[in-house]
Amino acid sequence: VVTATATGDSLLNICMDAKHHKKKPGPEGQLYGQCVLWKDNACCTANTSLEAHEDQSYLYNFNWDHCGAMPQKCKRHFIQDTCLYECSPNLGPWIDQADTSWRKERIRDVPLCQEDCEQWWEDCQDAVTCKANWHKGWNWTTGTNQCPQGAMCQKFKFVFPTAAALCEQIWSGSYLYTSHHRGSGRCIQMWFDPAQGNPNIAVAQYYA
């Protein structure tokens, strides 16, 4: 039993070993914009939180507008997704080894609350992209991601016919679509009211 607890605890309140993450989580008074939810205890710096809101930010030189301008109501979900990924100290149970040059660890199968995934899909179905997996296969010759040759730009609703397809495919299995609801303590919320505390602390404890 002792071992189990020790292992469980080691998955809590940690930062993954990746490109921009701090070594240990802690308070960040100046987190920017949508990332402010994590200011009490964050794996991201203020600078990372600012960059999370920029198009083609230096974080990954990633261009959301690779098939034309992404609507703002859609983009806010990607900003929120970046904030969760960069700032959350509660993703420990889903940290996995990554075999890429730019990070040693990644997240896999993070159980996302149904509402968070559905809303993301709802707000993005008319946005346009040319790929279902945004982790790989881009043309990077210009220094930012462009659609590979022959890839057709289509609305999200055709590339991702369901909310589950969007959440599970876009970052190659980083998220898992669940039927759990916000506040259930069984799924990670991308969005929450910081005044009520961070609900993801209890979720990490449950799965750890």
Short mmCIF file of N, CA, C and O in Angstrom, two decimals, residues 21-113:
data_model
loop_
_atom_site.label_atom_id
_atom_site.label_comp_id
_atom_site.label_asym_id
_atom_site.label_seq_id
_atom_site.Cartn_x
_atom_site.Cartn_y
_atom_site.Cartn_z
N HIS A 21 7.97 24.23 -20.10
CA HIS A 21 7.47 24.06 -18.73
C HIS A 21 8.52 24.38 -17.68
O HIS A 21 9.70 24.11 -17.86
N LYS A 22 8.05 24.93 -16.55
CA LYS A 22 8.91 25.13 -15.40
C LYS A 22 9.24 23.76 -14.81
O LYS A 22 8.54 22.79 -15.07
N LYS A 23 10.30 23.71 -14.01
CA LYS A 23 10.67 22.43 -13.37
C LYS A 23 9.62 22.03 -12.33
O LYS A 23 9.28 20.86 -12.18
N LYS A 24 9.12 23.02 -11.58
CA LYS A 24 8.13 22.75 -10.53
C LYS A 24 7.04 23.80 -10.60
O LYS A 24 7.30 24.96 -10.92
N PRO A 25 5.80 23.40 -10.29
CA PRO A 25 4.72 24.39 -10.31
C PRO A 25 4.82 25.36 -9.13
O PRO A 25 5.38 25.02 -8.10
N GLY A 26 4.29 26.54 -9.33
CA GLY A 26 4.25 27.53 -8.25
C GLY A 26 3.42 28.72 -8.68
O GLY A 26 2.99 28.79 -9.84
N PRO A 27 3.18 29.66 -7.77
CA PRO A 27 2.35 30.83 -8.10
C PRO A 27 2.99 31.69 -9.19
O PRO A 27 4.21 31.81 -9.25
N GLU A 28 2.14 32.23 -10.07
CA GLU A 28 2.58 33.15 -11.13
C GLU A 28 1.60 34.31 -11.16
O GLU A 28 0.54 34.21 -11.76
N GLY A 29 1.96 35.38 -10.50
CA GLY A 29 1.02 36.50 -10.35
C GLY A 29 0.58 37.15 -11.65
O GLY A 29 -0.51 37.69 -11.74
N GLN A 30 1.44 37.10 -12.67
CA GLN A 30 1.19 37.90 -13.87
C GLN A 30 0.70 37.09 -15.07
O GLN A 30 0.93 37.50 -16.21
N LEU A 31 0.07 35.95 -14.86
CA LEU A 31 -0.37 35.17 -16.02
C LEU A 31 -1.35 35.98 -16.85
O LEU A 31 -2.17 36.72 -16.33
N TYR A 32 -1.25 35.79 -18.16
CA TYR A 32 -1.97 36.64 -19.10
C TYR A 32 -3.28 36.00 -19.57
O TYR A 32 -3.36 34.79 -19.79
N GLY A 33 -4.30 36.86 -19.76
CA GLY A 33 -5.51 36.48 -20.48
C GLY A 33 -6.17 35.21 -19.98
O GLY A 33 -6.43 35.05 -18.79
N GLN A 34 -6.42 34.30 -20.91
CA GLN A 34 -7.15 33.07 -20.57
C GLN A 34 -6.36 32.15 -19.64
O GLN A 34 -6.94 31.26 -19.02
N CYS A 35 -5.05 32.34 -19.56
CA CYS A 35 -4.23 31.47 -18.70
C CYS A 35 -4.32 31.86 -17.22
O CYS A 35 -3.77 31.16 -16.36
N VAL A 36 -5.00 32.96 -16.93
CA VAL A 36 -5.04 33.48 -15.56
C VAL A 36 -5.65 32.47 -14.56
O VAL A 36 -5.38 32.53 -13.36
N LEU A 37 -6.43 31.51 -15.08
CA LEU A 37 -7.05 30.50 -14.22
C LEU A 37 -6.02 29.74 -13.39
O LEU A 37 -6.33 29.19 -12.35
N TRP A 38 -4.77 29.69 -13.88
CA TRP A 38 -3.74 28.88 -13.21
C TRP A 38 -2.77 29.70 -12.37
O TRP A 38 -1.78 29.17 -11.91
N LYS A 39 -3.07 30.99 -12.13
CA LYS A 39 -2.05 31.83 -11.51
C LYS A 39 -1.66 31.41 -10.09
O LYS A 39 -0.53 31.65 -9.66
N ASP A 40 -2.55 30.73 -9.37
CA ASP A 40 -2.21 30.30 -8.00
C ASP A 40 -1.14 29.22 -7.99
O ASP A 40 -0.37 29.10 -7.05
N ASN A 41 -1.12 28.41 -9.04
CA ASN A 41 -0.16 27.31 -9.10
C ASN A 41 -0.01 26.88 -10.56
O ASN A 41 -0.88 26.22 -11.09
N ALA A 42 1.10 27.28 -11.17
CA ALA A 42 1.23 27.09 -12.61
C ALA A 42 2.56 26.47 -13.01
O ALA A 42 3.57 26.66 -12.34
N CYS A 43 2.53 25.73 -14.12
CA CYS A 43 3.75 25.18 -14.72
C CYS A 43 4.29 26.10 -15.80
O CYS A 43 5.33 25.84 -16.39
N CYS A 44 3.55 27.18 -16.10
CA CYS A 44 3.97 28.10 -17.15
C CYS A 44 4.45 29.41 -16.55
O CYS A 44 4.02 29.78 -15.45
N THR A 45 5.31 30.11 -17.27
CA THR A 45 5.71 31.45 -16.85
C THR A 45 4.75 32.47 -17.44
O THR A 45 3.96 32.16 -18.34
N ALA A 46 4.84 33.70 -16.94
CA ALA A 46 3.98 34.78 -17.46
C ALA A 46 4.23 34.96 -18.96
O ALA A 46 3.31 35.17 -19.74
N ASN A 47 5.50 34.86 -19.36
CA ASN A 47 5.85 35.05 -20.76
C ASN A 47 5.21 33.97 -21.64
O ASN A 47 4.67 34.25 -22.71
N THR A 48 5.25 32.71 -21.17
CA THR A 48 4.61 31.62 -21.92
C THR A 48 3.11 31.88 -22.04
O THR A 48 2.51 31.68 -23.10
N SER A 49 2.49 32.37 -20.96
CA SER A 49 1.04 32.61 -20.99
C SER A 49 0.69 33.71 -22.00
O SER A 49 -0.33 33.65 -22.67
N LEU A 50 1.56 34.70 -22.12
CA LEU A 50 1.35 35.76 -23.10
C LEU A 50 1.46 35.20 -24.52
O LEU A 50 0.61 35.44 -25.37
N GLU A 51 2.50 34.42 -24.74
CA GLU A 51 2.74 33.85 -26.06
C GLU A 51 1.63 32.87 -26.48
O GLU A 51 1.38 32.69 -27.66
N ALA A 52 0.99 32.24 -25.50
CA ALA A 52 -0.09 31.29 -25.80
C ALA A 52 -1.23 31.96 -26.56
O ALA A 52 -2.02 31.29 -27.23
N HIS A 53 -1.32 33.29 -26.48
CA HIS A 53 -2.40 34.02 -27.12
C HIS A 53 -2.03 34.57 -28.49
O HIS A 53 -2.87 35.11 -29.20
N GLU A 54 -0.75 34.44 -28.86
CA GLU A 54 -0.27 35.02 -30.12
C GLU A 54 -0.44 34.03 -31.27
O GLU A 54 -0.23 32.83 -31.09
N ASP A 55 -0.76 34.54 -32.44
CA ASP A 55 -0.72 33.70 -33.64
C ASP A 55 0.75 33.49 -33.98
O ASP A 55 1.54 34.42 -33.93
N GLN A 56 1.09 32.26 -34.33
CA GLN A 56 2.48 31.93 -34.67
C GLN A 56 3.44 32.39 -33.59
O GLN A 56 4.46 32.99 -33.86
N SER A 57 3.11 32.14 -32.34
CA SER A 57 3.95 32.57 -31.24
C SER A 57 5.26 31.79 -31.26
O SER A 57 5.35 30.73 -31.87
N TYR A 58 6.25 32.31 -30.55
CA TYR A 58 7.55 31.63 -30.55
C TYR A 58 7.47 30.28 -29.83
O TYR A 58 8.40 29.49 -29.91
N LEU A 59 6.37 29.99 -29.15
CA LEU A 59 6.27 28.71 -28.43
C LEU A 59 6.53 27.55 -29.37
O LEU A 59 7.33 26.68 -29.10
N TYR A 60 5.78 27.52 -30.49
CA TYR A 60 5.95 26.42 -31.45
C TYR A 60 5.92 26.90 -32.90
O TYR A 60 5.88 26.07 -33.81
N ASN A 61 5.91 28.23 -33.11
CA ASN A 61 5.77 28.79 -34.47
C ASN A 61 4.56 28.22 -35.19
O ASN A 61 4.58 28.03 -36.40
N PHE A 62 3.51 27.91 -34.41
CA PHE A 62 2.36 27.25 -35.02
C PHE A 62 1.34 28.27 -35.50
O PHE A 62 0.98 29.20 -34.78
N ASN A 63 0.89 28.10 -36.72
CA ASN A 63 -0.05 29.03 -37.33
C ASN A 63 -1.47 28.45 -37.35
O ASN A 63 -1.74 27.51 -38.08
N TRP A 64 -2.34 29.02 -36.50
CA TRP A 64 -3.74 28.56 -36.47
C TRP A 64 -4.43 28.84 -37.81
O TRP A 64 -5.37 28.16 -38.19
N ASP A 65 -3.98 29.89 -38.48
CA ASP A 65 -4.67 30.37 -39.68
C ASP A 65 -4.11 29.76 -40.97
O ASP A 65 -4.02 30.43 -42.00
N HIS A 66 -3.74 28.49 -40.91
CA HIS A 66 -3.10 27.85 -42.08
C HIS A 66 -4.06 27.66 -43.25
O HIS A 66 -3.63 27.40 -44.36
N CYS A 67 -5.35 27.77 -43.02
CA CYS A 67 -6.33 27.68 -44.12
C CYS A 67 -7.20 28.93 -44.14
O CYS A 67 -8.39 28.88 -44.45
N GLY A 68 -6.63 30.07 -43.80
CA GLY A 68 -7.43 31.29 -43.66
C GLY A 68 -7.69 31.57 -42.19
O GLY A 68 -7.42 30.72 -41.34
N ALA A 69 -8.20 32.73 -41.89
CA ALA A 69 -8.33 33.17 -40.50
C ALA A 69 -9.27 32.27 -39.70
O ALA A 69 -10.40 32.01 -40.11
N MET A 70 -8.78 31.80 -38.57
CA MET A 70 -9.62 31.01 -37.67
C MET A 70 -10.53 31.96 -36.90
O MET A 70 -10.06 32.95 -36.34
N PRO A 71 -11.85 31.70 -36.86
CA PRO A 71 -12.76 32.59 -36.11
C PRO A 71 -12.36 32.68 -34.64
O PRO A 71 -11.93 31.70 -34.05
N GLN A 72 -12.53 33.86 -34.08
CA GLN A 72 -12.12 34.10 -32.69
C GLN A 72 -12.80 33.14 -31.71
O GLN A 72 -12.18 32.67 -30.76
N LYS A 73 -14.09 32.83 -31.95
CA LYS A 73 -14.80 31.98 -30.99
C LYS A 73 -14.22 30.56 -30.99
O LYS A 73 -14.31 29.83 -30.01
N CYS A 74 -13.58 30.19 -32.11
CA CYS A 74 -12.90 28.90 -32.19
C CYS A 74 -11.51 29.02 -31.58
O CYS A 74 -11.09 28.18 -30.77
N LYS A 75 -10.81 30.08 -31.93
CA LYS A 75 -9.42 30.25 -31.49
C LYS A 75 -9.31 30.25 -29.97
O LYS A 75 -8.32 29.76 -29.41
N ARG A 76 -10.33 30.77 -29.28
CA ARG A 76 -10.23 30.83 -27.81
C ARG A 76 -10.11 29.42 -27.21
O ARG A 76 -9.48 29.25 -26.18
N HIS A 77 -10.66 28.42 -27.88
CA HIS A 77 -10.53 27.05 -27.39
C HIS A 77 -9.09 26.55 -27.55
O HIS A 77 -8.58 25.83 -26.70
N PHE A 78 -8.44 26.94 -28.63
CA PHE A 78 -7.06 26.54 -28.84
C PHE A 78 -6.13 27.27 -27.87
O PHE A 78 -5.15 26.70 -27.39
N ILE A 79 -6.47 28.52 -27.57
CA ILE A 79 -5.70 29.25 -26.56
C ILE A 79 -5.87 28.56 -25.20
O ILE A 79 -4.91 28.35 -24.47
N GLN A 80 -7.11 28.17 -24.91
CA GLN A 80 -7.39 27.52 -23.64
C GLN A 80 -6.68 26.17 -23.55
O GLN A 80 -6.12 25.80 -22.52
N ASP A 81 -6.68 25.45 -24.65
CA ASP A 81 -5.99 24.17 -24.75
C ASP A 81 -4.49 24.37 -24.50
O ASP A 81 -3.86 23.60 -23.76
N THR A 82 -3.92 25.44 -25.07
CA THR A 82 -2.50 25.74 -24.85
C THR A 82 -2.26 26.11 -23.39
O THR A 82 -1.28 25.65 -22.78
N CYS A 83 -3.13 26.92 -22.81
CA CYS A 83 -2.99 27.29 -21.39
C CYS A 83 -3.02 26.05 -20.50
O CYS A 83 -2.19 25.90 -19.59
N LEU A 84 -3.97 25.16 -20.75
CA LEU A 84 -4.07 23.93 -19.94
C LEU A 84 -2.78 23.12 -20.07
O LEU A 84 -2.19 22.69 -19.08
N TYR A 85 -2.32 22.94 -21.30
CA TYR A 85 -1.13 22.14 -21.57
C TYR A 85 0.11 22.75 -20.91
O TYR A 85 0.90 22.05 -20.28
N GLU A 86 0.29 24.06 -21.07
CA GLU A 86 1.50 24.71 -20.58
C GLU A 86 1.46 24.98 -19.07
O GLU A 86 2.50 24.98 -18.42
N CYS A 87 0.27 25.26 -18.54
CA CYS A 87 0.18 25.78 -17.17
C CYS A 87 -0.27 24.78 -16.12
O CYS A 87 0.05 24.93 -14.93
N SER A 88 -1.04 23.76 -16.50
CA SER A 88 -1.66 22.90 -15.50
C SER A 88 -0.67 21.99 -14.77
O SER A 88 0.10 21.27 -15.42
N PRO A 89 -0.69 21.99 -13.42
CA PRO A 89 0.14 21.07 -12.65
C PRO A 89 -0.62 19.79 -12.32
O PRO A 89 -0.18 18.99 -11.50
N ASN A 90 -1.77 19.60 -12.97
CA ASN A 90 -2.66 18.49 -12.63
C ASN A 90 -2.81 17.47 -13.75
O ASN A 90 -3.83 16.80 -13.87
N LEU A 91 -1.79 17.34 -14.60
CA LEU A 91 -1.88 16.39 -15.71
C LEU A 91 -0.98 15.17 -15.49
O LEU A 91 -0.80 14.34 -16.38
N GLY A 92 -0.41 15.07 -14.27
CA GLY A 92 0.55 14.01 -13.95
C GLY A 92 0.13 12.60 -14.31
O GLY A 92 0.92 11.84 -14.88
N PRO A 93 -1.12 12.20 -13.99
CA PRO A 93 -1.51 10.81 -14.28
C PRO A 93 -1.48 10.46 -15.77
O PRO A 93 -1.49 9.28 -16.12
N TRP A 94 -1.42 11.46 -16.64
CA TRP A 94 -1.47 11.20 -18.09
C TRP A 94 -0.16 11.57 -18.80
O TRP A 94 -0.11 11.60 -20.02
N ILE A 95 0.88 11.83 -18.03
CA ILE A 95 2.17 12.16 -18.65
C ILE A 95 2.82 10.87 -19.14
O ILE A 95 2.84 9.86 -18.45
N ASP A 96 3.32 10.94 -20.36
CA ASP A 96 3.88 9.78 -21.02
C ASP A 96 5.22 10.19 -21.64
O ASP A 96 5.46 11.37 -21.87
N GLN A 97 6.06 9.22 -21.94
CA GLN A 97 7.32 9.54 -22.61
C GLN A 97 7.04 10.01 -24.03
O GLN A 97 6.14 9.51 -24.68
N ALA A 98 7.82 10.95 -24.50
CA ALA A 98 7.71 11.41 -25.89
C ALA A 98 9.07 11.25 -26.54
O ALA A 98 10.09 11.45 -25.90
N ASP A 99 9.06 10.88 -27.80
CA ASP A 99 10.35 10.62 -28.45
C ASP A 99 10.69 11.72 -29.45
O ASP A 99 11.14 11.47 -30.55
N THR A 100 10.43 12.98 -29.06
CA THR A 100 10.72 14.06 -30.00
C THR A 100 11.88 14.89 -29.48
O THR A 100 12.20 14.88 -28.29
N SER A 101 12.50 15.63 -30.38
CA SER A 101 13.67 16.44 -30.02
C SER A 101 13.27 17.55 -29.07
O SER A 101 14.07 17.99 -28.24
N TRP A 102 12.02 18.05 -29.16
CA TRP A 102 11.67 19.25 -28.40
C TRP A 102 10.98 18.99 -27.07
O TRP A 102 10.69 19.90 -26.32
N ARG A 103 10.69 17.74 -26.75
CA ARG A 103 10.14 17.46 -25.42
C ARG A 103 10.36 16.01 -25.06
O ARG A 103 10.33 15.13 -25.92
N LYS A 104 10.59 15.76 -23.78
CA LYS A 104 10.81 14.39 -23.30
C LYS A 104 9.50 13.73 -22.89
O LYS A 104 9.39 12.51 -22.83
N GLU A 105 8.51 14.57 -22.55
CA GLU A 105 7.24 14.03 -22.09
C GLU A 105 6.08 14.71 -22.80
O GLU A 105 6.20 15.84 -23.26
N ARG A 106 4.97 14.01 -22.87
CA ARG A 106 3.74 14.54 -23.45
C ARG A 106 2.57 14.03 -22.63
O ARG A 106 2.75 13.21 -21.73
N ILE A 107 1.37 14.51 -22.93
CA ILE A 107 0.19 13.96 -22.27
C ILE A 107 -0.53 13.03 -23.24
O ILE A 107 -0.48 13.22 -24.46
N ARG A 108 -1.18 12.02 -22.68
CA ARG A 108 -1.91 11.06 -23.50
C ARG A 108 -3.21 10.67 -22.81
O ARG A 108 -3.22 10.38 -21.61
N ASP A 109 -4.31 10.69 -23.56
CA ASP A 109 -5.62 10.24 -23.04
C ASP A 109 -6.12 11.00 -21.81
O ASP A 109 -6.73 10.42 -20.93
N VAL A 110 -5.84 12.29 -21.74
CA VAL A 110 -6.40 13.11 -20.65
C VAL A 110 -7.92 13.11 -20.80
O VAL A 110 -8.44 13.52 -21.85
N PRO A 111 -8.65 12.62 -19.80
CA PRO A 111 -10.12 12.53 -19.92
C PRO A 111 -10.77 13.91 -19.85
O PRO A 111 -10.87 14.50 -18.79
N LEU A 112 -11.19 14.41 -20.99
CA LEU A 112 -11.75 15.76 -21.08
C LEU A 112 -13.25 15.72 -20.79
O LEU A 112 -13.94 14.82 -21.26
N CYS A 113 -13.72 16.69 -20.02
CA CYS A 113 -15.16 16.74 -19.73
C CYS A 113 -15.94 16.91 -21.04
O CYS A 113 -15.52 17.64 -21.94
#
